[in-house]
Short mmCIF file of N, CA and C in Angstrom, two decimals:
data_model
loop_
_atom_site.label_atom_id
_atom_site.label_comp_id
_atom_site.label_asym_id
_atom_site.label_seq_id
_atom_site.Cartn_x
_atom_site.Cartn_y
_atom_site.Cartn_z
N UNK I 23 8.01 -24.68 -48.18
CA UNK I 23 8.54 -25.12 -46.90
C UNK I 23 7.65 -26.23 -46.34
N UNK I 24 8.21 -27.24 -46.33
CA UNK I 24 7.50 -28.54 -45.38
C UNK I 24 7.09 -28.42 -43.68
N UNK I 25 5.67 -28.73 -43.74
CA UNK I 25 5.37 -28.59 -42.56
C UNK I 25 5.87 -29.44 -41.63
N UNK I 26 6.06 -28.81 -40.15
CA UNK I 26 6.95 -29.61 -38.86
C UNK I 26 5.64 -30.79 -38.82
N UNK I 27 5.87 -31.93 -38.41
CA UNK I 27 5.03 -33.05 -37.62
C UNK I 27 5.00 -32.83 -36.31
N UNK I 28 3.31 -32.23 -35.52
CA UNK I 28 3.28 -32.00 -34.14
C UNK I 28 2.48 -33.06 -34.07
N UNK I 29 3.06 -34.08 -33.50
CA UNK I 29 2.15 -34.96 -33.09
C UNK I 29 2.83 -36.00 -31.91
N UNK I 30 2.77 -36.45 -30.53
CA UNK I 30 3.75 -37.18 -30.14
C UNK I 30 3.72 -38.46 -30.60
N UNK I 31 4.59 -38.56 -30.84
CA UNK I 31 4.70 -40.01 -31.63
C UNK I 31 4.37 -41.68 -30.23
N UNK I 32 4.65 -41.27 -29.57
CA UNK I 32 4.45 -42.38 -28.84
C UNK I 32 3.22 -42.42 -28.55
N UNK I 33 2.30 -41.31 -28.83
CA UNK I 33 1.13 -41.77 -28.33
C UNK I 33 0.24 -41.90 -29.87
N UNK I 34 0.66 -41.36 -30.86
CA UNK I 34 0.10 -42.22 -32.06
C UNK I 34 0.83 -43.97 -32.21
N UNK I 35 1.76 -44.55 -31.98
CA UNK I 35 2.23 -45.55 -31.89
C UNK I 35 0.71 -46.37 -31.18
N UNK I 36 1.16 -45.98 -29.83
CA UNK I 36 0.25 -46.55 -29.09
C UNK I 36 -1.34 -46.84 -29.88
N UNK I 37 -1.82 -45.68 -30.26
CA UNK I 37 -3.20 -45.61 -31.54
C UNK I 37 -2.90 -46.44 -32.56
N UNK I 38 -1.61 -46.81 -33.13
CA UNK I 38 -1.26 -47.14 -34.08
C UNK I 38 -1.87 -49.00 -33.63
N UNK I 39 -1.18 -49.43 -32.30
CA UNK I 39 -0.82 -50.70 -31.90
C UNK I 39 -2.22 -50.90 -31.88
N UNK I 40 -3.43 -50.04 -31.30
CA UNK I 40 -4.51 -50.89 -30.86
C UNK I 40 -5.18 -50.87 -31.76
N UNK I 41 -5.40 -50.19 -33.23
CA UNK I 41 -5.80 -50.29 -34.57
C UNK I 41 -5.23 -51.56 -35.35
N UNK I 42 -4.45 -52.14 -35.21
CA UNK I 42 -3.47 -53.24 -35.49
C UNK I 42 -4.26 -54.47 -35.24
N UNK I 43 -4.45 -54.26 -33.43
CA UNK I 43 -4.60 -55.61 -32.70
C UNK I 43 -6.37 -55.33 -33.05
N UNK I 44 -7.06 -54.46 -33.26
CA UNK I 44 -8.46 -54.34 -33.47
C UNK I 44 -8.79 -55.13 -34.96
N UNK I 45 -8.09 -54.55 -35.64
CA UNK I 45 -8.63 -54.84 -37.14
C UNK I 45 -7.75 -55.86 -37.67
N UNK I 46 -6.59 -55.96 -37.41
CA UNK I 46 -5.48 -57.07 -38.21
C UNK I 46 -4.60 -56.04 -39.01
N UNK I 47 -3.78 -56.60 -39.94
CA UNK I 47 -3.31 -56.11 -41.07
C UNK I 47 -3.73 -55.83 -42.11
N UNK I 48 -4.03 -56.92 -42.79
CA UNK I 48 -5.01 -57.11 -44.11
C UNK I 48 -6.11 -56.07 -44.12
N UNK I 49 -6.80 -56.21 -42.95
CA UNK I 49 -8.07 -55.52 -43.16
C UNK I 49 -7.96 -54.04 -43.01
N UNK I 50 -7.01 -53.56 -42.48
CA UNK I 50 -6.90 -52.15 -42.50
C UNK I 50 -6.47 -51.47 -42.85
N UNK I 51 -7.10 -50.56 -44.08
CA UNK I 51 -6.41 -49.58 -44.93
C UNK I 51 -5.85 -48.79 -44.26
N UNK I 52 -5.03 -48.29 -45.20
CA UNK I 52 -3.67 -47.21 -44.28
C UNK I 52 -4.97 -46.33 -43.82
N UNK I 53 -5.91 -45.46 -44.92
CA UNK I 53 -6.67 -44.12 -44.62
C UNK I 53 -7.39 -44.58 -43.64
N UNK I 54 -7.56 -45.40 -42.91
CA UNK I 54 -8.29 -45.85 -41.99
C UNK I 54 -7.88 -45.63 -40.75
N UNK I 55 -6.46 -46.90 -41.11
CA UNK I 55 -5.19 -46.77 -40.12
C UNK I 55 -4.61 -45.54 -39.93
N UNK I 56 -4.35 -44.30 -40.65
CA UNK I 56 -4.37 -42.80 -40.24
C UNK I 56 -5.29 -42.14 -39.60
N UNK I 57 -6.43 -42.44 -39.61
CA UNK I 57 -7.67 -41.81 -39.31
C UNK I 57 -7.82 -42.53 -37.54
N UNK I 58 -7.51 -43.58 -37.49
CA UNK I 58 -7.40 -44.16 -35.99
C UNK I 58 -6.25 -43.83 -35.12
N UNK I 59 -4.78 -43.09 -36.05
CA UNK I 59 -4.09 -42.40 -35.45
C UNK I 59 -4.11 -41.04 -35.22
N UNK I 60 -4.79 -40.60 -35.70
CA UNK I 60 -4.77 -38.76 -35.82
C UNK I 60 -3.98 -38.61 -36.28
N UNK I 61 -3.34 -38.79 -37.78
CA UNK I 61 -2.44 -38.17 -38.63
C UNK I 61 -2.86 -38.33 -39.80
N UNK I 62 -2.49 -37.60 -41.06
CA UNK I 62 -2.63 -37.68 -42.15
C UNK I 62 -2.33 -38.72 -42.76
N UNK I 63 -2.63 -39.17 -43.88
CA UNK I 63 -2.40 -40.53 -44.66
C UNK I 63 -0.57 -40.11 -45.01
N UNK I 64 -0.70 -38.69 -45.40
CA UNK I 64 0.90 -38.17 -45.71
C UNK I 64 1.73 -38.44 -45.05
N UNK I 65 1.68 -37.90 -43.48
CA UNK I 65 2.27 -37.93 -42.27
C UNK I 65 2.58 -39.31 -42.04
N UNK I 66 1.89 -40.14 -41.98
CA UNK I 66 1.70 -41.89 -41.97
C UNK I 66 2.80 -42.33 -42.62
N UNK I 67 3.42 -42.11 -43.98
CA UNK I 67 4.15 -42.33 -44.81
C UNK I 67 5.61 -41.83 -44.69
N UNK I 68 5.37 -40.21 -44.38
CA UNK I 68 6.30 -39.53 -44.09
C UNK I 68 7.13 -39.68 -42.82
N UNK I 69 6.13 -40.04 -41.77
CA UNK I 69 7.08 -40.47 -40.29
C UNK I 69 7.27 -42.08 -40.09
N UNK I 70 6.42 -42.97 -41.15
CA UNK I 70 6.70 -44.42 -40.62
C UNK I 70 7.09 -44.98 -41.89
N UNK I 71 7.13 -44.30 -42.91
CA UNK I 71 7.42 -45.02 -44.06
C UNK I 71 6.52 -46.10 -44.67
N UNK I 72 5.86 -46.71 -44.34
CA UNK I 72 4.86 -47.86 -44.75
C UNK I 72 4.00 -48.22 -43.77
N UNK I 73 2.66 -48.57 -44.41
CA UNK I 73 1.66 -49.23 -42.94
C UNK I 73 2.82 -50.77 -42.66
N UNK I 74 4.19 -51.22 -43.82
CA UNK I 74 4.18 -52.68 -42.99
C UNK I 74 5.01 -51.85 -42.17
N UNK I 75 5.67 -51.14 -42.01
CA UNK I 75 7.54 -50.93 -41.58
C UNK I 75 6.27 -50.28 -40.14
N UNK I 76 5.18 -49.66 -40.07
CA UNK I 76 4.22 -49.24 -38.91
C UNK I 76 4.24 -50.50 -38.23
N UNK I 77 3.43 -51.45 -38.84
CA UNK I 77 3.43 -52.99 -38.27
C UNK I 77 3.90 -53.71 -37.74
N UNK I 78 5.19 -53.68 -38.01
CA UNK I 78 6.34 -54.51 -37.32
C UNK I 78 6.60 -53.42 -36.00
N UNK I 79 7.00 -52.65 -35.77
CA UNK I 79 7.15 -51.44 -34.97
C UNK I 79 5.78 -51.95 -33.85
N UNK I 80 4.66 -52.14 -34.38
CA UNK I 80 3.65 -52.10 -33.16
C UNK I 80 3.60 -53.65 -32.91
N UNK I 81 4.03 -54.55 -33.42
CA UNK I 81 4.38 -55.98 -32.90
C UNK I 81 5.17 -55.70 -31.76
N UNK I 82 6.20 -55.00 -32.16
CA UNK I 82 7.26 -55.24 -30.96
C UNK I 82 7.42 -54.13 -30.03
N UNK I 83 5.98 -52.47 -29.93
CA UNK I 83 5.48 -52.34 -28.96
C UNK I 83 4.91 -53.04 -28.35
N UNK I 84 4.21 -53.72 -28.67
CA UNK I 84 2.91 -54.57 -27.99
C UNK I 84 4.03 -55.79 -27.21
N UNK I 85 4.29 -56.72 -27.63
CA UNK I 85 5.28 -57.48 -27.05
C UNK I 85 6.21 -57.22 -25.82
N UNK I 86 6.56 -55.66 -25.94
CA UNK I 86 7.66 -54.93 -25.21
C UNK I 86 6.69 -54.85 -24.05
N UNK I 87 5.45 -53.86 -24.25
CA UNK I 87 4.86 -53.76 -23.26
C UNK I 87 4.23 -55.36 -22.62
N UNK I 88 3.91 -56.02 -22.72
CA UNK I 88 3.41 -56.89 -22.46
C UNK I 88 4.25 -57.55 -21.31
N UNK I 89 5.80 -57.83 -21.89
CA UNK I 89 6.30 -57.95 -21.22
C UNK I 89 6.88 -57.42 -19.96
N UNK I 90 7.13 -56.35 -20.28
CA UNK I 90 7.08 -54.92 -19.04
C UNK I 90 6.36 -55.51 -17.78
N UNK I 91 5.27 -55.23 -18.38
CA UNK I 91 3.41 -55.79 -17.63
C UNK I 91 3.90 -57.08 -16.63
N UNK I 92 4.12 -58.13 -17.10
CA UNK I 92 4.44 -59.61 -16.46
C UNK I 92 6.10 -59.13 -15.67
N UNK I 93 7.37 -58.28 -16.26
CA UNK I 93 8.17 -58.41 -15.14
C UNK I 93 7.49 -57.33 -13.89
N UNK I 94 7.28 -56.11 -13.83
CA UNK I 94 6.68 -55.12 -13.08
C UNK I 94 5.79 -56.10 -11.83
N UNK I 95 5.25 -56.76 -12.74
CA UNK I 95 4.08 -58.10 -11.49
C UNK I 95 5.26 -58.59 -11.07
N UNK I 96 6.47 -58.96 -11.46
CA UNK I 96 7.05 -59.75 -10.93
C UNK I 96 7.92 -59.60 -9.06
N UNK I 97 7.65 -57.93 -9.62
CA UNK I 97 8.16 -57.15 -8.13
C UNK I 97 7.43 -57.32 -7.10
N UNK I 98 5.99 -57.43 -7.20
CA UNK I 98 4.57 -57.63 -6.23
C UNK I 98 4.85 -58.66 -4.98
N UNK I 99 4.56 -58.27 -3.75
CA UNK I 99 4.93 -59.19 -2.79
C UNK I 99 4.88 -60.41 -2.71
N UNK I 100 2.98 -60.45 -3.39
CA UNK I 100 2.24 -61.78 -3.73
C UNK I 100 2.34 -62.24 -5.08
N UNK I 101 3.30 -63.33 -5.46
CA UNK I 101 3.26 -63.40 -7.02
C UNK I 101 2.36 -64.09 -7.62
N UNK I 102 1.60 -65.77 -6.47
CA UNK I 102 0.64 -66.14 -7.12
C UNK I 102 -0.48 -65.32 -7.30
N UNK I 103 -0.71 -63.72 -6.72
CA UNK I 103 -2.17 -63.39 -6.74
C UNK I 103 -1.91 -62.71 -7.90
N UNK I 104 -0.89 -62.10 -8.32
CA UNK I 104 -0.30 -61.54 -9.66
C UNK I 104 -0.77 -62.44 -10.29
N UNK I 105 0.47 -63.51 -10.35
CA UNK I 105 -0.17 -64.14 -12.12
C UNK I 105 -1.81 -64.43 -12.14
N UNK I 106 -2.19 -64.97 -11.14
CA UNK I 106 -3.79 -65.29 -11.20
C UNK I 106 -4.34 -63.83 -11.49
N UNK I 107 -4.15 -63.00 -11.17
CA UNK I 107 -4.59 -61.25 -11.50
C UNK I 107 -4.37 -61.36 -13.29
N UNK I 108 -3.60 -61.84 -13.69
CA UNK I 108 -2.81 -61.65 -15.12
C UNK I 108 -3.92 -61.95 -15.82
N UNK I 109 -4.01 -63.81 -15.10
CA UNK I 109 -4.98 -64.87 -16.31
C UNK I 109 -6.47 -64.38 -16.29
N UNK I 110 -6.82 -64.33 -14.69
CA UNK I 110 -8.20 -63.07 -14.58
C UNK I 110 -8.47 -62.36 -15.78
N UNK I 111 -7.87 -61.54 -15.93
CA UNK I 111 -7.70 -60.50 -16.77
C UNK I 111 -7.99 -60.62 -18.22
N UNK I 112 -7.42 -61.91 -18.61
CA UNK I 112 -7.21 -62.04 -19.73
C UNK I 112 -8.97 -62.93 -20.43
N UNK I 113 -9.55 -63.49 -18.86
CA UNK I 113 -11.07 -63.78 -19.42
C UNK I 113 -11.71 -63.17 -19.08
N UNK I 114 -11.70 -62.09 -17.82
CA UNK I 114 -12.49 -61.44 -17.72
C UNK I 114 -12.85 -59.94 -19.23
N UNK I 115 -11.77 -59.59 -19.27
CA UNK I 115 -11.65 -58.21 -19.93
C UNK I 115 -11.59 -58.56 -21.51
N UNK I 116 -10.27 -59.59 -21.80
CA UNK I 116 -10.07 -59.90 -22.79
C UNK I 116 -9.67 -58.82 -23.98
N UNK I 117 -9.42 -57.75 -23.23
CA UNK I 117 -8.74 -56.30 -24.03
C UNK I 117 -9.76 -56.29 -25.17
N UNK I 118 -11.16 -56.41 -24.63
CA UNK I 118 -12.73 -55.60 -25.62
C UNK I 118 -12.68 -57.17 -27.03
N UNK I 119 -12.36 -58.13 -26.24
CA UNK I 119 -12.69 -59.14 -27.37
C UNK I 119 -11.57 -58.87 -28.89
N UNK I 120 -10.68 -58.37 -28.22
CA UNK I 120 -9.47 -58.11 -29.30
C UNK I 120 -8.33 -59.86 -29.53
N UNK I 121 -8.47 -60.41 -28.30
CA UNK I 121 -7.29 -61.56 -27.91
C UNK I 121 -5.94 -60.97 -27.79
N UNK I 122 -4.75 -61.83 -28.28
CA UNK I 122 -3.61 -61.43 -28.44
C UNK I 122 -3.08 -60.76 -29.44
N UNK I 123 -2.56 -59.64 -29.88
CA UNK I 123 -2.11 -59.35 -31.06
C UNK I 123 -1.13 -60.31 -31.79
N UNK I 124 -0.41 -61.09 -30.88
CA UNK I 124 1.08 -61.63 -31.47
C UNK I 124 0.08 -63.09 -32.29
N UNK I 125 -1.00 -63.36 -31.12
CA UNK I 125 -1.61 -64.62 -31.54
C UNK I 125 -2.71 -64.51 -33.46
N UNK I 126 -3.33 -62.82 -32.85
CA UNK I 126 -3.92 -62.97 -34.20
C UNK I 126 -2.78 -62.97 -35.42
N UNK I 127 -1.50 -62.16 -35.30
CA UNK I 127 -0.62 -61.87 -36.26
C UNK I 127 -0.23 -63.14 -36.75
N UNK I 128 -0.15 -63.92 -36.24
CA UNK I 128 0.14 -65.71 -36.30
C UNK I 128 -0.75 -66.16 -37.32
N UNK I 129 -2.67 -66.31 -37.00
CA UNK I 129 -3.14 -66.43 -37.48
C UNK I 129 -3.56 -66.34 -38.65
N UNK I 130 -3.18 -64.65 -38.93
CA UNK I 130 -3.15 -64.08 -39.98
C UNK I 130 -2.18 -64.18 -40.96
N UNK I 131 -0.78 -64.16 -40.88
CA UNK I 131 0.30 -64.27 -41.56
C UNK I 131 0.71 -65.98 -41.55
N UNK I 132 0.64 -66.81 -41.03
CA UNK I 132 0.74 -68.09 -40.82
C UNK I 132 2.28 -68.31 -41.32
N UNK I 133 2.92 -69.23 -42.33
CA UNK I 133 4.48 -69.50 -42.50
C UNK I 133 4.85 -68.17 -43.83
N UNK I 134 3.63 -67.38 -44.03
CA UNK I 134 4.00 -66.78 -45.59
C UNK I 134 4.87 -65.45 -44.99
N UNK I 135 5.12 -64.80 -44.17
CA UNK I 135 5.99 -63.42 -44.07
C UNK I 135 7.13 -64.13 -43.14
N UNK I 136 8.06 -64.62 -43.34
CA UNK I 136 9.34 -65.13 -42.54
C UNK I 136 9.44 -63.99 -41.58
N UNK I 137 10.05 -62.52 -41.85
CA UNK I 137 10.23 -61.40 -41.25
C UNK I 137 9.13 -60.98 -40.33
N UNK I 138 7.44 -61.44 -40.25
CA UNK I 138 6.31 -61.02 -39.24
C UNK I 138 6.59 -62.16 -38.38
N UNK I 139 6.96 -63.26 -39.01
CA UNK I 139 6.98 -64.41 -38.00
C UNK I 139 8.07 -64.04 -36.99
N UNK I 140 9.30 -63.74 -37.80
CA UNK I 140 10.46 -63.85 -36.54
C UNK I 140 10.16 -62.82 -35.57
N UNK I 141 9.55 -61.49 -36.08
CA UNK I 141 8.85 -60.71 -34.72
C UNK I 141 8.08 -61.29 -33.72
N UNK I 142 7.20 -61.79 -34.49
CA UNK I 142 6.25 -62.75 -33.72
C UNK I 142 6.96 -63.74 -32.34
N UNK I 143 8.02 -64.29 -32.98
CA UNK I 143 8.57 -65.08 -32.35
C UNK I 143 9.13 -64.21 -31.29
N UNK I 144 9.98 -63.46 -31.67
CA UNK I 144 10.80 -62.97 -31.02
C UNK I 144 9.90 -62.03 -29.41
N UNK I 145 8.71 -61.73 -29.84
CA UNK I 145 7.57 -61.14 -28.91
C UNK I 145 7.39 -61.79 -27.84
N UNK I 146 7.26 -63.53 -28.55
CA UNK I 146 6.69 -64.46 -27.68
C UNK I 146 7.78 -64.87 -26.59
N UNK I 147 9.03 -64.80 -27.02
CA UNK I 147 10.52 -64.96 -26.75
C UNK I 147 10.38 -64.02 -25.61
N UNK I 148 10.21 -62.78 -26.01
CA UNK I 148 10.18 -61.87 -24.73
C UNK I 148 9.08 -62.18 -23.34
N UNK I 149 8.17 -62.23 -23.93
CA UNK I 149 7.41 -62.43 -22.47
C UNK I 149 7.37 -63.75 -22.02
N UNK I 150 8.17 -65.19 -22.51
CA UNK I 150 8.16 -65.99 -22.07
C UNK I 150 9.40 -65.64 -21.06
N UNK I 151 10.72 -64.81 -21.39
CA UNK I 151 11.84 -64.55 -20.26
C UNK I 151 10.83 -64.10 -19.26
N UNK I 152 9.88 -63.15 -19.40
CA UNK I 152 9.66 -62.65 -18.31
C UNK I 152 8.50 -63.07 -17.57
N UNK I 153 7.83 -64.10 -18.21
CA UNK I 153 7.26 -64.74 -17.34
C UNK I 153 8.28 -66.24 -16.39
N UNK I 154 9.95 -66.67 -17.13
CA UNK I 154 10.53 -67.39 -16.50
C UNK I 154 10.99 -66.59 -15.17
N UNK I 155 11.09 -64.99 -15.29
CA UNK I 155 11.70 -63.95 -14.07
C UNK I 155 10.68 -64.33 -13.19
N UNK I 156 9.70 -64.12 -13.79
CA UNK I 156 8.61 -64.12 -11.72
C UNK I 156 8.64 -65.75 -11.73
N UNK I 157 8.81 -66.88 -12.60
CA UNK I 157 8.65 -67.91 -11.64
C UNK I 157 10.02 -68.33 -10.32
N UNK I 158 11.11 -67.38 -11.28
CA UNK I 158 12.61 -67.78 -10.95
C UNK I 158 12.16 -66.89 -9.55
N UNK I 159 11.59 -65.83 -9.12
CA UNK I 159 11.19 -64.70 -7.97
C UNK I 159 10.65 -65.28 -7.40
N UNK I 160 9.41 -66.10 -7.78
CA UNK I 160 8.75 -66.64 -6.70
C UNK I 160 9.27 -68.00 -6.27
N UNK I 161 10.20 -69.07 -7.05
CA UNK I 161 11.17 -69.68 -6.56
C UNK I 161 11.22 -69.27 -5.36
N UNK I 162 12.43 -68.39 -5.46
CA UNK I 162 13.24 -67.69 -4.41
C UNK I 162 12.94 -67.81 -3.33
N UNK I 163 11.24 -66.86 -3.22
CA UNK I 163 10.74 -66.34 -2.10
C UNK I 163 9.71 -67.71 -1.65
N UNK I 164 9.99 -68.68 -2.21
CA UNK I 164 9.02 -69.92 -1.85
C UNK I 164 7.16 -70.04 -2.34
N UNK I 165 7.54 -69.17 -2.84
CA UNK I 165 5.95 -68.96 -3.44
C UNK I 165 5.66 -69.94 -4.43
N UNK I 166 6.35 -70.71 -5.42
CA UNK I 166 5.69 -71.36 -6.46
C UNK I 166 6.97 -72.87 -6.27
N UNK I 167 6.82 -73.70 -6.86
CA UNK I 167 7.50 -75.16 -6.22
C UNK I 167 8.92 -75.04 -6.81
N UNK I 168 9.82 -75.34 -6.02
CA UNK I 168 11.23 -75.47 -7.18
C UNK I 168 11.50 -76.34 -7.63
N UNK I 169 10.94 -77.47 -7.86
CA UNK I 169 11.17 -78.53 -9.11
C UNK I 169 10.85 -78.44 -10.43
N UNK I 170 10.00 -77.07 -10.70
CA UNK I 170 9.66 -76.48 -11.82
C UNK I 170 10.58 -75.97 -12.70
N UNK I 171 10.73 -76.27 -13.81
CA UNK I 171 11.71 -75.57 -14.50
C UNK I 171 10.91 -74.42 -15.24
N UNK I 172 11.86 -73.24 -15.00
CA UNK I 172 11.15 -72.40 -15.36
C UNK I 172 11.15 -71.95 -17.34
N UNK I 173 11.61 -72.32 -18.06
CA UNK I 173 11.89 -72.19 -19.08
C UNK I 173 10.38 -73.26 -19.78
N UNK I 174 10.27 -74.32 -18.96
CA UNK I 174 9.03 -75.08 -19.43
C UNK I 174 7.71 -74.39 -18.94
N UNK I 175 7.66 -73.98 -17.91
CA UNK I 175 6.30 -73.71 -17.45
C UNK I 175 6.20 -72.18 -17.71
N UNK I 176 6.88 -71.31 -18.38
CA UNK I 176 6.91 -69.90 -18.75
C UNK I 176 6.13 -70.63 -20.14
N UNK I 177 6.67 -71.16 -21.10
CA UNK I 177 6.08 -71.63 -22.27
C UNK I 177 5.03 -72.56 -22.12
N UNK I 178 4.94 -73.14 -20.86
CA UNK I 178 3.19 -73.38 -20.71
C UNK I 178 2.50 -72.18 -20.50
N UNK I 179 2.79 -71.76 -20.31
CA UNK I 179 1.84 -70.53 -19.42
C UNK I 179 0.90 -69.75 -20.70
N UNK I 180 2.67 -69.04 -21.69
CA UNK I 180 2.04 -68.76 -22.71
C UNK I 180 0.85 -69.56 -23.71
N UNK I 181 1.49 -70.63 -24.03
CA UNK I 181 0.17 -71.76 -24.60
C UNK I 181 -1.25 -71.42 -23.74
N UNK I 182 -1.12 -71.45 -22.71
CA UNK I 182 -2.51 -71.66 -21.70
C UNK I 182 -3.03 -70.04 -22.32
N UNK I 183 -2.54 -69.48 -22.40
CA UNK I 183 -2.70 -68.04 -22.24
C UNK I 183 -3.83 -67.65 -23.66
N UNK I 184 -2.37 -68.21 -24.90
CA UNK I 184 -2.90 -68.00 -26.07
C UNK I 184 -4.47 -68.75 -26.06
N UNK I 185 -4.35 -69.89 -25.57
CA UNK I 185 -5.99 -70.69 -25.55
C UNK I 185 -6.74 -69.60 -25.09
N UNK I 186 -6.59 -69.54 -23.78
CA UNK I 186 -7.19 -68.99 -23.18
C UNK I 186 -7.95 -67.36 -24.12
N UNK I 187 -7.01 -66.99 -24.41
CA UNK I 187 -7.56 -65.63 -25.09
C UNK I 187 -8.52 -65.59 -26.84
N UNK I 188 -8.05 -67.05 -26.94
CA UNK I 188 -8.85 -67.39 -27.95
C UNK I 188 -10.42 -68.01 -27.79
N UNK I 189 -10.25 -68.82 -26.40
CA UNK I 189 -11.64 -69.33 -26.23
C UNK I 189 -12.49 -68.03 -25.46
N UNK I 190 -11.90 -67.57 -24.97
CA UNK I 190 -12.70 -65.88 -24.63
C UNK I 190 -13.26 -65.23 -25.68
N UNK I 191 -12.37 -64.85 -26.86
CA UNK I 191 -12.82 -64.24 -27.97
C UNK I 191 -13.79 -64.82 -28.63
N UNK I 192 -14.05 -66.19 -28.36
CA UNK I 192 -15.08 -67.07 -28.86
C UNK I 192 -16.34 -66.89 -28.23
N UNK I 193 -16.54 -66.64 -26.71
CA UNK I 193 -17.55 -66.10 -25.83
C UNK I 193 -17.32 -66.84 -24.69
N UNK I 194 -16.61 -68.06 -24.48
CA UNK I 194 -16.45 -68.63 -23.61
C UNK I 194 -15.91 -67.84 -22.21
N UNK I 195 -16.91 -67.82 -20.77
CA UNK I 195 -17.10 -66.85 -19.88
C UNK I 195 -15.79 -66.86 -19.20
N UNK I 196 -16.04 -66.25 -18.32
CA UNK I 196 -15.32 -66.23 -17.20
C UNK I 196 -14.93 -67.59 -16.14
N UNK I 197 -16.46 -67.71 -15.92
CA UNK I 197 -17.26 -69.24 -15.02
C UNK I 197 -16.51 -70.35 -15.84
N UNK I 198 -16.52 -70.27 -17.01
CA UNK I 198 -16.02 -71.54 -17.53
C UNK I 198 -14.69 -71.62 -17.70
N UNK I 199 -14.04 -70.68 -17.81
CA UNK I 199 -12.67 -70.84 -17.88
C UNK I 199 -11.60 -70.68 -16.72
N UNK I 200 -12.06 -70.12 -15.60
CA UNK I 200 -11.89 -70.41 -14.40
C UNK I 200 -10.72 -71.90 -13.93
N UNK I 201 -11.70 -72.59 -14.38
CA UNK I 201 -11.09 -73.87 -13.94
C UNK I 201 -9.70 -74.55 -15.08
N UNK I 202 -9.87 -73.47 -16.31
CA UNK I 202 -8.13 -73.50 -16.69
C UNK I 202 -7.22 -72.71 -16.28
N UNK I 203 -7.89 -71.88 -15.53
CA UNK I 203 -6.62 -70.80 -14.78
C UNK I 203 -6.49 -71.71 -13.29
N UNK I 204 -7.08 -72.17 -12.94
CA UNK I 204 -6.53 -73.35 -12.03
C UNK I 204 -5.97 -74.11 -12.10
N UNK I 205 -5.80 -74.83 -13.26
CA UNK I 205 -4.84 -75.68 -13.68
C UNK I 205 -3.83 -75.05 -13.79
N UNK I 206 -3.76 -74.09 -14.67
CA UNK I 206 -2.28 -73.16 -15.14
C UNK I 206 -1.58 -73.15 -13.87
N UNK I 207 -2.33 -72.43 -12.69
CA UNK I 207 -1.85 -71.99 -11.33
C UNK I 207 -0.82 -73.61 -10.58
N UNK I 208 -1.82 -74.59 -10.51
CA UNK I 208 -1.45 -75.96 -9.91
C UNK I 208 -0.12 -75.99 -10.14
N UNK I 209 0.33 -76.18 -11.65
CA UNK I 209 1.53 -76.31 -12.47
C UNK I 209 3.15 -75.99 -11.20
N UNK I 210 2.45 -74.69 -10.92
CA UNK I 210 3.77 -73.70 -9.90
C UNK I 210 3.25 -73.83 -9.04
N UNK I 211 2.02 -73.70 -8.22
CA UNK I 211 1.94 -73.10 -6.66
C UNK I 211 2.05 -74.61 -6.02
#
């Protein structure tokens, strides 16, 4: 008789995603990648079928949430202190010198997996809508300029972002990068 799987799955996912964005693909053996989820190498196989078919799955957690993250800000009274809260964030903390997952997956896979890319894409796709929602919100409410199109400056944002999380991961401070989250900001407010 085969044993039941007690484990909640959304919160090994979640273990799953930040083992991903920590180590990459390449570099992380499944027994590793089980061992950072709390499941068996078996279980691993048996509930996700493959570390890739795992992979793709935590691309487009990570993406999902991300985006979540940027519309949820988008509800906030104050939207410029939001997004500036966002970019903050992203030099201050820098999620432990990890960067972006979608950005390292890029890095890592470059034009050779068509199928990681179109996730990829499709990630970036998502949180660029939802970074066009809070500019289209703060439109509205007069908070950011309306000659902005928001479809361009959502896909600046991301660019600024991806830099941004890359020259962090590099060591570049807080103090110094400051003055590109000012620029980013100028763009809309």
């Amino acid at each position: 008789m085969a044993r039941s799987i007690e484990f909640d799955r959304d919160e090994v996912m979640a273990r799953a995603v930040d083992a991903f964005w920590r180590y990459g693909y390449e570099a992380l053996p499944a027994n590793v990648l089980a061992g950072e989820m709390g499941v068996s190498k078996s279980s691993l196989y048996n509930t996700f079928g493959s570390k890739r078919q795992l992979f793709l799955e935590a691309i487009e957690i990570y993406a999902n949430a991300k985006a979540l993250a940027i519309r949820n800000a988008s509800e906030a009274p104050r939207l410029q202190e939001q997004l500036r809260g966002i970019l903050l964030h992203i030099v201050k903390d820098n999620d432990g010198g990890r960067g972006c997952l979608l950005v390292n997956t890029s890095i890592e896979f470059g034009l050779r997996d068509p199928e990681v890319r179109r996730l990829v894409r499709t990630g970036f796709q998502s949180i660029k809508a939802a970074f066009e929602f809070l500019l289209i919100s703060g439109q509205r409410s007069g908070q950011f300029k309306r000659n902005i199109d928001p479809a361009i400056w959502a896909m600046t944002l991301i660019a600024g972002i991806a830099g941004l999380r890359v020259l962090a991961k590099a060591g570049y401070t807080e103090r110094q990068l400051s003055p590109v989250i000012d620029n980013l900001m100028r763009i809309a407010a």
